[in-house]
Amino acid sequence: MKRLLPTLRADQTSESLISVINTIHIAAKEISFRLHQGALAGVLGSTLDENIQGETQKKLDVVANQLLKTLLLESPNVHAIASEEEDSIVVSPNSGHYLVAFDPLDGSSNIDINGSVGTIFSILRKPEGEETGESMFLQPGKAQVAAGYIVYGPATMLVMTTGKAVRTYTLDQTVGEFLLTRETAEIPRSTREFAINMSNQRHWAPPVKEYVEDLLKGETGPRKKNFNMRWNAAMVSDVHRIITRGGLFTYPWDDRNGKKPFKLRLMYEAAPMALLIEKAGGKATDGYQRILDIVPTDIHQRVGVVLGSASEVDKCMDYHAKHPKPF
Ligand code: AFP
């Protein structure tokens, strides 16, 4: 069974990038260990704090963020980090060439119910000659040199790309190593499965209402086939299912809160997942345009997301094209 580092070398990933990825997987192994200890490690439950997104932080959000932050800032190859849990970027005392954006613990509402959660990461090169500051991070997703996630489920799995294949590794708890368990992910073009939080139905814009209504009509409706639905409340698990067997995932615009019409974060969630999905043969859009082309204006920017099996994403975009943009 192949180990993580030799496979990255085989992909001709540079030694400095391998070292950054290695740092992330060391943090992931520690997060995985603490998660699997659960109540025994005293890590369940919430803190009294809110993060920059105005969300109550779980104890494990804080632990995971601190682990990634500390290890990455010690790396000689990292210049700065941006985290969903930090107000602003944190610059390393080392002058490395890489910028790392991450969501330390995605789907944290699943922690206390022993459900799957994950870590998502995105690695960018520090632009040549750019002064140190937040603007270094404001690069479109297509500029990512590597992206991936770790899903902490019944098994801990790492799915990542350095721009070539999307490889899947499984953490062998007996030796503490990520071992290659799938050489190349290939998302089927069509699907009969979709993922959306249906409780927001009344708040969606017309294209999403119409699209989902037609899916629910099944064989006798315009789509002429029955669809199944799944929702894990952790993007990592929903995307992992799509990387494994196809499907469509969407978290669209909605009008629940005028100040927050989108839920998912561009730099910590949408862009890294979009790179993985595209490299695995799927599509990732905001309903109107490719996510990887969006140039962020703010590190904590949120965005609508429609991703997954290519022909289903195209179908969903057709519904969007028939209506004016709600934003
Ligand atoms: P948290 O990490 O704050 O729990 O949010 C998870 C998430 O950003 C994404 O991973 C899920 O797909 C989505 O939010 C779940 O949203 P709902 O709470 O609306 O189900």
Short mmCIF file of C-alpha atoms and ligand atoms in Angstrom, two decimals:
data_model
loop_
_atom_site.label_atom_id
_atom_site.label_comp_id
_atom_site.label_asym_id
_atom_site.label_seq_id
_atom_site.Cartn_x
_atom_site.Cartn_y
_atom_site.Cartn_z
CA MET A 1 0.00 0.00 0.00
CA LYS A 2 1.49 3.39 -1.00
CA ARG A 3 2.11 6.08 1.62
CA LEU A 4 1.17 9.75 1.19
CA LEU A 5 4.63 11.29 0.73
CA PRO A 6 5.96 8.98 -2.01
CA THR A 7 2.74 9.48 -4.01
CA LEU A 8 3.18 13.28 -3.83
CA ARG A 9 6.76 12.86 -5.07
CA ALA A 10 5.45 10.69 -7.91
CA ASP A 11 3.08 13.58 -8.80
CA GLN A 12 6.21 15.78 -9.03
CA THR A 13 5.01 18.00 -6.21
CA SER A 14 7.84 20.26 -5.01
CA GLU A 15 9.56 19.40 -1.72
CA SER A 16 8.45 22.71 -0.15
CA LEU A 17 4.79 22.05 -1.01
CA ILE A 18 5.10 18.45 0.21
CA SER A 19 6.38 19.82 3.51
CA VAL A 20 3.31 22.12 3.89
CA ILE A 21 0.96 19.21 3.08
CA ASN A 22 2.85 17.05 5.54
CA THR A 23 2.30 19.66 8.26
CA ILE A 24 -1.46 19.62 7.54
CA HIS A 25 -1.61 15.87 7.75
CA ILE A 26 0.26 15.85 11.08
CA ALA A 27 -2.39 18.24 12.47
CA ALA A 28 -5.16 16.10 10.93
CA LYS A 29 -3.87 12.96 12.64
CA GLU A 30 -3.97 14.75 16.00
CA ILE A 31 -7.49 16.12 15.32
CA SER A 32 -8.60 12.63 14.31
CA PHE A 33 -7.18 11.18 17.53
CA ARG A 34 -8.98 13.74 19.70
CA LEU A 35 -12.26 13.31 17.79
CA HIS A 36 -12.13 9.56 18.21
CA GLN A 37 -11.50 9.99 21.94
CA GLY A 38 -14.71 12.09 22.02
CA ALA A 39 -16.12 12.64 25.51
CA LEU A 40 -13.04 10.86 26.96
CA ALA A 41 -10.84 13.75 25.78
CA GLY A 42 -13.30 16.35 27.14
CA VAL A 43 -13.61 17.95 23.69
CA LEU A 44 -17.38 17.84 23.18
CA GLY A 45 -19.62 20.88 23.66
CA SER A 46 -19.31 24.60 23.01
CA THR A 47 -17.10 27.41 24.26
CA LEU A 48 -18.63 30.70 25.36
CA ASP A 49 -17.10 32.46 22.33
CA GLU A 50 -18.26 33.38 18.84
CA ASN A 51 -16.01 33.36 15.77
CA ILE A 52 -15.75 36.13 13.16
CA GLN A 53 -18.74 34.55 11.36
CA GLY A 54 -20.92 35.17 14.47
CA GLU A 55 -21.17 31.42 15.13
CA THR A 56 -20.72 29.86 18.56
CA GLN A 57 -17.41 28.00 18.60
CA LYS A 58 -17.32 24.35 19.58
CA LYS A 59 -14.41 23.30 21.79
CA LEU A 60 -13.07 21.23 18.91
CA ASP A 61 -13.27 24.20 16.51
CA VAL A 62 -10.83 25.95 18.81
CA VAL A 63 -8.58 22.90 19.33
CA ALA A 64 -8.42 22.11 15.59
CA ASN A 65 -7.78 25.74 14.67
CA GLN A 66 -5.01 26.07 17.25
CA LEU A 67 -3.30 22.87 16.09
CA LEU A 68 -3.29 23.85 12.42
CA LYS A 69 -2.31 27.43 13.16
CA THR A 70 0.59 26.54 15.46
CA LEU A 71 2.04 23.86 13.20
CA LEU A 72 1.65 25.83 9.97
CA LEU A 73 3.15 29.01 11.42
CA GLU A 74 6.20 26.97 12.50
CA SER A 75 6.71 25.69 8.96
CA PRO A 76 9.58 27.39 7.11
CA ASN A 77 7.53 27.13 3.90
CA VAL A 78 4.42 29.01 5.05
CA HIS A 79 4.17 32.79 4.77
CA ALA A 80 0.69 33.30 6.29
CA ILE A 81 -2.54 31.53 7.14
CA ALA A 82 -6.23 32.48 6.92
CA SER A 83 -8.72 30.48 8.96
CA GLU A 84 -12.49 30.49 9.16
CA GLU A 85 -12.00 30.80 12.93
CA GLU A 86 -9.63 33.82 12.83
CA ASP A 87 -10.70 37.46 12.35
CA SER A 88 -7.81 38.21 10.00
CA ILE A 89 -4.80 36.54 8.42
CA VAL A 90 -1.90 35.49 10.65
CA VAL A 91 1.59 36.08 9.26
CA SER A 92 4.38 33.62 10.03
CA PRO A 93 7.76 34.78 11.34
CA ASN A 94 9.19 32.61 8.53
CA SER A 95 9.17 33.91 5.00
CA GLY A 96 7.84 30.84 3.20
CA HIS A 97 6.30 30.89 -0.26
CA TYR A 98 2.90 29.46 0.59
CA LEU A 99 -0.38 30.81 1.95
CA VAL A 100 -2.76 28.34 3.56
CA ALA A 101 -6.50 28.96 4.02
CA PHE A 102 -8.48 26.43 6.04
CA ASP A 103 -11.71 25.53 7.74
CA PRO A 104 -10.32 23.63 10.75
CA LEU A 105 -13.51 21.78 11.60
CA ASP A 106 -16.28 21.82 9.03
CA GLY A 107 -19.72 20.63 10.10
CA SER A 108 -19.03 21.22 13.76
CA SER A 109 -22.70 20.84 14.70
CA ASN A 110 -22.08 17.10 14.11
CA ILE A 111 -19.39 16.82 16.80
CA ASP A 112 -21.72 16.29 19.74
CA ILE A 113 -23.84 13.71 17.89
CA ASN A 114 -20.83 11.62 16.83
CA GLY A 115 -21.43 12.47 13.17
CA SER A 116 -18.82 13.02 10.45
CA VAL A 117 -16.90 16.29 10.37
CA GLY A 118 -13.87 17.44 8.41
CA THR A 119 -10.97 19.80 7.80
CA ILE A 120 -10.74 21.63 4.47
CA PHE A 121 -7.53 23.27 3.19
CA SER A 122 -6.45 25.39 0.26
CA ILE A 123 -2.82 26.23 -0.58
CA LEU A 124 -1.85 29.27 -2.65
CA ARG A 125 1.52 30.65 -3.66
CA LYS A 126 2.37 34.07 -2.19
CA PRO A 127 2.24 36.41 -5.20
CA GLU A 128 5.70 37.69 -6.22
CA GLY A 129 6.36 41.24 -5.06
CA GLU A 130 3.00 41.55 -3.25
CA GLU A 131 3.22 43.26 0.14
CA THR A 132 2.26 41.13 3.11
CA GLY A 133 -1.42 41.63 3.83
CA GLU A 134 -4.87 40.15 3.26
CA SER A 135 -4.75 40.99 -0.44
CA MET A 136 -2.16 38.20 -0.94
CA PHE A 137 -4.98 35.71 -0.34
CA LEU A 138 -7.47 37.33 -2.74
CA GLN A 139 -6.65 35.00 -5.63
CA PRO A 140 -9.21 33.06 -7.65
CA GLY A 141 -9.62 29.36 -6.77
CA LYS A 142 -7.96 28.35 -10.04
CA ALA A 143 -4.67 29.68 -8.61
CA GLN A 144 -4.64 27.04 -5.83
CA VAL A 145 -1.55 24.82 -5.98
CA ALA A 146 -3.17 22.18 -3.79
CA ALA A 147 -6.48 21.62 -2.05
CA GLY A 148 -8.07 18.87 -0.06
CA TYR A 149 -10.07 17.74 2.91
CA ILE A 150 -9.86 15.24 5.70
CA VAL A 151 -13.15 13.55 6.58
CA TYR A 152 -13.29 12.22 10.13
CA GLY A 153 -15.92 9.50 9.82
CA PRO A 154 -15.88 5.83 10.75
CA ALA A 155 -12.49 5.98 8.97
CA THR A 156 -10.34 9.11 8.69
CA MET A 157 -9.74 9.81 5.01
CA LEU A 158 -7.71 12.43 3.19
CA VAL A 159 -8.76 13.46 -0.31
CA MET A 160 -6.47 15.87 -2.09
CA THR A 161 -5.03 17.15 -5.34
CA THR A 162 -1.91 19.03 -6.27
CA GLY A 163 -3.48 19.83 -9.63
CA LYS A 164 -3.28 16.36 -11.16
CA ALA A 165 -5.29 13.38 -9.95
CA VAL A 166 -7.60 13.48 -6.94
CA ARG A 167 -6.18 10.85 -4.61
CA THR A 168 -7.82 9.27 -1.56
CA TYR A 169 -5.86 8.08 1.44
CA THR A 170 -7.11 6.29 4.55
CA LEU A 171 -5.50 6.79 7.94
CA ASP A 172 -4.12 3.47 9.16
CA GLN A 173 -4.56 4.01 12.91
CA THR A 174 -2.20 1.13 13.69
CA VAL A 175 0.83 2.83 12.09
CA GLY A 176 -0.43 6.45 12.11
CA GLU A 177 0.04 6.87 8.33
CA PHE A 178 -2.23 7.94 5.47
CA LEU A 179 -2.16 5.12 2.90
CA LEU A 180 -3.34 5.46 -0.69
CA THR A 181 -6.68 3.68 -1.10
CA ARG A 182 -7.94 5.19 -4.36
CA GLU A 183 -5.60 6.32 -7.15
CA THR A 184 -7.99 8.59 -9.04
CA ALA A 185 -11.46 9.85 -8.20
CA GLU A 186 -13.82 10.08 -11.17
CA ILE A 187 -17.26 11.54 -10.59
CA PRO A 188 -19.97 9.98 -12.79
CA ARG A 189 -21.44 12.56 -15.21
CA SER A 190 -25.06 11.89 -14.28
CA THR A 191 -26.75 11.09 -10.98
CA ARG A 192 -30.04 10.37 -9.21
CA GLU A 193 -28.98 11.87 -5.88
CA PHE A 194 -29.07 15.45 -4.62
CA ALA A 195 -28.18 17.23 -1.36
CA ILE A 196 -29.81 20.41 -0.11
CA ASN A 197 -31.15 21.63 3.23
CA MET A 198 -34.88 21.34 2.38
CA SER A 199 -35.91 23.27 5.51
CA ASN A 200 -34.92 26.47 3.67
CA GLN A 201 -37.21 25.78 0.70
CA ARG A 202 -39.52 28.75 1.30
CA HIS A 203 -36.50 31.09 1.31
CA TRP A 204 -34.91 29.99 -1.99
CA ALA A 205 -34.93 32.02 -5.20
CA PRO A 206 -37.22 30.85 -8.08
CA PRO A 207 -34.57 28.84 -10.03
CA VAL A 208 -33.73 26.62 -7.04
CA LYS A 209 -37.41 26.21 -6.08
CA GLU A 210 -38.26 25.10 -9.63
CA TYR A 211 -35.21 22.85 -9.99
CA VAL A 212 -35.90 20.97 -6.73
CA GLU A 213 -39.65 20.77 -7.43
CA ASP A 214 -38.84 19.03 -10.72
CA LEU A 215 -36.43 16.61 -9.01
CA LEU A 216 -39.13 15.69 -6.50
CA LYS A 217 -41.67 14.96 -9.27
CA GLY A 218 -39.54 11.92 -10.16
CA GLU A 219 -40.36 9.57 -13.04
CA THR A 220 -43.61 11.28 -13.92
CA GLY A 221 -42.07 14.77 -13.95
CA PRO A 222 -39.91 16.54 -16.55
CA ARG A 223 -36.71 14.77 -15.36
CA LYS A 224 -38.32 11.35 -15.99
CA LYS A 225 -36.39 9.64 -13.18
CA ASN A 226 -36.63 9.28 -9.41
CA PHE A 227 -34.12 11.12 -7.22
CA ASN A 228 -32.88 10.27 -3.75
CA MET A 229 -31.88 12.94 -1.21
CA ARG A 230 -29.05 13.06 1.38
CA TRP A 231 -27.99 15.87 3.74
CA ASN A 232 -25.15 15.47 6.25
CA ALA A 233 -24.93 19.11 7.50
CA ALA A 234 -21.17 18.89 6.90
CA MET A 235 -20.04 19.88 3.43
CA VAL A 236 -17.03 17.58 3.76
CA SER A 237 -19.24 14.48 4.11
CA ASP A 238 -21.59 15.54 1.33
CA VAL A 239 -18.68 16.26 -1.02
CA HIS A 240 -17.01 13.00 -0.02
CA ARG A 241 -20.13 11.10 -1.08
CA ILE A 242 -20.10 12.94 -4.43
CA ILE A 243 -16.37 12.26 -4.97
CA THR A 244 -17.12 8.59 -4.21
CA ARG A 245 -20.33 7.95 -6.18
CA GLY A 246 -21.53 11.19 -7.77
CA GLY A 247 -24.47 13.43 -6.91
CA LEU A 248 -25.36 17.10 -6.74
CA PHE A 249 -24.76 19.32 -3.69
CA THR A 250 -26.11 22.83 -3.39
CA TYR A 251 -26.23 25.52 -0.73
CA PRO A 252 -27.90 28.33 -2.68
CA TRP A 253 -28.73 31.97 -2.03
CA ASP A 254 -31.69 32.41 0.33
CA ASP A 255 -33.55 35.33 1.91
CA ARG A 256 -33.59 34.22 5.57
CA ASN A 257 -31.22 37.02 6.55
CA GLY A 258 -30.63 39.89 4.13
CA LYS A 259 -27.15 40.46 5.58
CA LYS A 260 -26.14 36.81 5.05
CA PRO A 261 -27.74 35.51 1.84
CA PHE A 262 -25.08 32.76 1.43
CA LYS A 263 -23.86 30.22 3.96
CA LEU A 264 -20.65 28.74 2.59
CA ARG A 265 -17.31 30.45 2.61
CA LEU A 266 -15.52 30.93 -0.72
CA MET A 267 -11.93 30.52 0.43
CA TYR A 268 -12.31 27.88 3.15
CA GLU A 269 -15.03 25.69 1.63
CA ALA A 270 -16.20 26.46 -1.92
CA ALA A 271 -12.88 27.04 -3.73
CA PRO A 272 -10.93 24.03 -2.39
CA MET A 273 -13.93 21.74 -2.95
CA ALA A 274 -14.38 23.20 -6.46
CA LEU A 275 -10.78 22.31 -7.36
CA LEU A 276 -11.26 18.72 -6.17
CA ILE A 277 -14.60 18.36 -7.95
CA GLU A 278 -13.28 19.71 -11.25
CA LYS A 279 -10.11 17.60 -11.11
CA ALA A 280 -12.36 14.56 -10.55
CA GLY A 281 -14.39 15.40 -13.67
CA GLY A 282 -17.32 17.22 -12.03
CA LYS A 283 -18.42 20.87 -12.10
CA ALA A 284 -18.59 23.53 -9.39
CA THR A 285 -20.47 26.80 -9.89
CA ASP A 286 -22.39 29.45 -7.95
CA GLY A 287 -25.35 28.72 -10.23
CA TYR A 288 -24.12 31.22 -12.82
CA GLN A 289 -20.33 31.00 -13.05
CA ARG A 290 -17.44 28.68 -12.27
CA ILE A 291 -16.41 28.99 -8.61
CA LEU A 292 -12.71 28.71 -9.53
CA ASP A 293 -13.00 31.95 -11.57
CA ILE A 294 -14.38 34.05 -8.71
CA VAL A 295 -11.84 36.56 -7.39
CA PRO A 296 -12.48 37.04 -3.65
CA THR A 297 -12.87 40.58 -2.34
CA ASP A 298 -12.69 39.51 1.31
CA ILE A 299 -11.13 36.47 2.99
CA HIS A 300 -14.41 35.62 4.75
CA GLN A 301 -16.59 36.09 1.63
CA ARG A 302 -19.55 33.73 1.24
CA VAL A 303 -20.89 32.32 -1.99
CA GLY A 304 -23.69 30.18 -3.46
CA VAL A 305 -22.59 26.66 -4.36
CA VAL A 306 -23.85 24.10 -6.90
CA LEU A 307 -21.38 21.27 -7.42
CA GLY A 308 -21.14 17.62 -8.37
CA SER A 309 -21.88 15.39 -11.38
CA ALA A 310 -21.27 17.49 -14.49
CA SER A 311 -24.54 16.95 -16.37
CA GLU A 312 -26.66 17.54 -13.23
CA VAL A 313 -24.82 20.80 -12.46
CA ASP A 314 -25.47 21.87 -16.07
CA LYS A 315 -29.19 21.08 -15.62
CA CYS A 316 -29.34 23.13 -12.42
CA MET A 317 -27.58 26.04 -14.17
CA ASP A 318 -30.21 25.93 -16.95
CA TYR A 319 -32.87 26.77 -14.33
CA HIS A 320 -30.71 29.66 -13.06
CA ALA A 321 -30.26 31.01 -16.60
CA LYS A 322 -34.07 31.35 -17.01
CA HIS A 323 -34.36 33.87 -14.13
CA PRO A 324 -32.71 37.14 -13.13
CA LYS A 325 -29.99 36.81 -10.46
CA PRO A 326 -31.41 37.36 -6.94
CA PHE A 327 -28.11 39.05 -5.87
P1 AFP B 1 -20.56 24.50 10.61
O1 AFP B 1 -19.14 24.07 10.39
O2 AFP B 1 -20.63 25.87 11.18
O3 AFP B 1 -21.36 23.47 11.34
O4 AFP B 1 -21.25 24.67 9.16
C1 AFP B 1 -21.18 23.65 8.25
C2 AFP B 1 -21.53 24.19 6.89
O5 AFP B 1 -20.78 25.34 6.61
C3 AFP B 1 -21.33 23.15 5.80
O6 AFP B 1 -20.31 22.25 6.08
C4 AFP B 1 -22.67 22.48 5.68
O7 AFP B 1 -22.94 22.00 4.38
C5 AFP B 1 -23.64 23.57 6.05
O8 AFP B 1 -22.90 24.51 6.84
C6 AFP B 1 -24.78 23.02 6.86
O9 AFP B 1 -25.74 23.99 6.95
P2 AFP B 1 -27.16 23.77 7.68
O10 AFP B 1 -26.88 24.07 9.13
O11 AFP B 1 -28.05 24.74 7.04
O12 AFP B 1 -27.57 22.35 7.48
#
